[in-house]
C-alpha positions as CSV (number, residue, x, y, z in Angstrom):
1,M,-12.1,28.4,-15.4
2,I,-9.3,25.9,-15.2
3,R,-8.9,24.4,-11.7
4,R,-5.3,23.9,-10.6
5,S,-4.3,20.2,-9.7
6,R,-3.5,19.4,-6.2
7,V,0.0,18.0,-5.8
8,R,0.0,17.0,-2.1
9,G,-2.4,16.6,0.8
10,F,-0.8,19.2,2.7
11,E,-2.0,22.0,0.3
12,F,-4.5,24.5,0.9
13,P,-7.5,24.5,1.0
14,L,-7.5,21.8,3.8
15,I,-10.8,19.9,4.2
16,A,-12.8,19.2,7.4
17,P,-12.1,15.4,7.5
18,Q,-8.4,16.0,7.2
19,V,-8.2,18.6,10.0
20,V,-10.3,16.5,12.2
21,T,-8.0,13.5,11.7
22,W,-5.0,15.4,12.6
23,S,-6.8,17.0,15.7
24,V,-8.2,13.6,16.8
25,Y,-4.7,12.0,16.4
26,L,-3.0,14.8,18.4
27,I,-5.6,14.6,21.3
28,V,-5.3,10.7,21.5
29,V,-1.5,10.8,21.6
30,G,-1.5,13.5,24.2
31,A,-4.1,11.8,26.2
32,T,-2.3,8.5,26.1
33,Y,1.0,10.2,27.3
34,S,-0.9,12.0,30.0
35,L,-2.3,8.7,31.2
36,L,1.2,6.9,31.1
37,L,2.9,9.6,32.8
38,T,0.3,10.0,35.6
39,T,-0.4,6.5,36.4
40,D,1.0,4.7,39.3
41,V,0.0,1.2,38.7
42,L,3.1,0.4,36.3
43,S,6.5,-0.2,37.7
44,T,9.2,2.2,36.4
45,K,10.8,-0.4,34.2
46,R,7.5,-1.5,32.6
47,L,6.5,2.2,32.2
48,D,9.7,3.0,30.5
49,L,9.4,0.1,28.1
50,I,5.8,1.0,27.2
51,V,6.6,4.6,26.7
52,S,9.6,3.7,24.4
53,I,7.6,1.3,22.4
54,Y,4.7,3.8,22.1
55,S,7.0,6.6,21.2
56,G,8.5,4.4,18.5
57,M,5.1,3.6,17.0
58,V,4.0,7.1,17.1
59,G,7.1,8.3,15.4
60,I,6.7,5.7,12.7
61,L,3.0,6.6,12.1
62,A,4.0,10.4,12.1
63,I,6.7,9.7,9.4
64,L,4.3,7.7,7.3
65,F,1.7,10.4,7.7
66,V,4.0,13.3,6.6
67,W,5.5,11.1,3.8
68,I,2.1,10.3,2.3
69,E,0.9,13.9,2.9
70,T,4.0,15.5,1.1
71,A,4.4,13.0,-1.6
72,D,2.7,13.4,-5.2
73,P,0.7,10.4,-5.8
74,A,0.8,11.0,-9.5
75,N,4.6,10.7,-9.5
76,C,4.9,7.1,-10.6
77,S,7.6,5.6,-12.7
78,L,6.4,4.1,-16.0
79,P,6.3,0.1,-16.3
80,L,8.9,-1.5,-18.6
81,D,7.8,-2.9,-21.8
82,E,8.4,-6.6,-22.8
83,S,11.9,-6.1,-23.9
84,G,12.7,-4.5,-20.7
85,L,13.0,-0.9,-22.2
86,L,11.3,2.1,-21.0
87,Q,9.2,3.6,-23.8
88,S,8.1,7.2,-23.8
89,L,4.6,7.9,-22.2
90,Q,3.2,8.9,-25.6
91,E,4.3,5.6,-27.2
92,R,3.2,3.4,-24.4
93,Y,-0.1,5.1,-23.7
94,P,-1.6,7.0,-26.6
95,E,-5.0,7.5,-24.9
96,R,-5.5,11.0,-23.3
97,C,-7.7,11.9,-20.3
98,Q,-10.8,13.7,-21.3
99,F,-10.4,16.0,-18.2
100,C,-6.6,17.0,-18.1
101,S,-5.3,15.7,-21.4
102,E,-2.6,13.6,-19.7
103,H,-1.7,10.3,-21.3
104,Q,-3.5,7.4,-19.5
105,G,-2.5,3.8,-18.9
106,P,-4.9,1.0,-18.5
107,R,-5.4,1.4,-14.8
108,T,-5.2,5.1,-14.6
109,K,-8.1,7.2,-13.4
110,H,-8.7,10.9,-13.2
111,C,-9.4,12.1,-9.6
112,G,-12.1,14.9,-9.5
113,H,-10.8,16.0,-6.0
114,C,-7.2,16.5,-7.0
115,N,-7.8,17.2,-10.7
116,K,-5.2,15.0,-12.1
117,C,-4.5,11.4,-13.2
118,I,-3.4,8.7,-10.9
119,H,-1.8,5.4,-12.0
120,D,-3.4,2.4,-10.4
121,F,-6.0,4.7,-8.7
122,D,-7.4,3.0,-5.6
123,H,-9.3,5.9,-3.9
124,H,-9.1,9.5,-2.8
125,C,-8.7,9.5,1.1
126,L,-10.5,12.3,2.5
127,Y,-8.8,11.9,5.9
128,L,-5.5,12.5,4.2
129,N,-6.8,14.7,1.4
130,T,-4.8,12.9,-1.2
131,C,-5.1,10.1,-3.8
132,I,-4.0,6.6,-3.1
133,G,-2.5,4.9,-6.1
134,A,0.7,3.0,-7.3
135,A,3.1,5.6,-6.1
136,N,1.9,5.7,-2.4
137,Y,-0.3,2.6,-1.8
138,H,2.5,0.8,0.2
139,L,2.8,3.9,2.4
140,F,-0.9,3.9,2.9
141,V,-1.0,0.1,4.0
142,G,1.8,0.8,6.4
143,L,0.0,3.8,7.8
144,V,-3.3,1.7,8.3
145,T,-1.3,-1.1,9.7
146,V,0.5,1.0,12.2
147,S,-2.7,3.0,13.1
148,V,-4.5,-0.4,13.9
149,I,-1.6,-1.7,16.0
150,L,-1.6,1.6,17.9
151,L,-5.4,1.5,18.5
152,F,-5.2,-2.0,19.9
153,G,-2.2,-1.2,22.0
154,Q,-3.8,1.9,23.4
155,S,-7.1,0.0,24.1
156,A,-5.0,-2.8,26.0
157,L,-3.1,-0.4,27.9
158,L,-6.3,1.7,29.0
159,I,-7.9,-1.6,30.0
160,Y,-4.9,-2.7,31.9
161,I,-4.6,0.5,33.9
162,A,-8.4,0.7,34.6
163,V,-8.2,-2.9,35.9
164,A,-5.2,-2.4,38.0
165,S,-6.6,0.8,39.3
166,L,-9.7,-0.8,40.4
167,E,-7.9,-3.6,42.0
168,S,-5.8,-1.2,44.0
169,C,-8.9,0.8,45.0
170,D,-10.5,-2.6,46.2
171,I,-7.4,-3.5,48.2
172,A,-7.5,0.0,49.9
173,L,-11.1,-0.3,50.6
174,T,-10.8,-3.6,52.4
């Protein structure tokens, strides 16, 4: 039986880590918005600024997430030869993959999860359910960078609100 190649991360069947990642992301974003909109320790101007920045970061992360999930990681342009001309795939890379019979470059690897060859294969990300290679590596680095910035921002915001709430409770008690 020949397995069909996965083209994108959004294709069925979805896998558990992918669904958990989407679910946790939506829960964390929803909880952060709930916290921001129900807190009374931030001034209106500061709250508006924080919500605007947070919404922008969430928007960028969502765009990167959807872009990676809908892009084909095997769709990568061929490198130019020494004279600057583009050779045909068959001329440039005569070796074929033993699994899918596609022409393979020197840094191309066949992904067993997706059942296709990826140029400059880095890894198969289970959380995105797609391969990371030359075609989408820059998007993946952007996604991870924005995710880390959001994580630290959410943590700092939570600590600030918790400390400010505790201080207002101490003032009210005394």
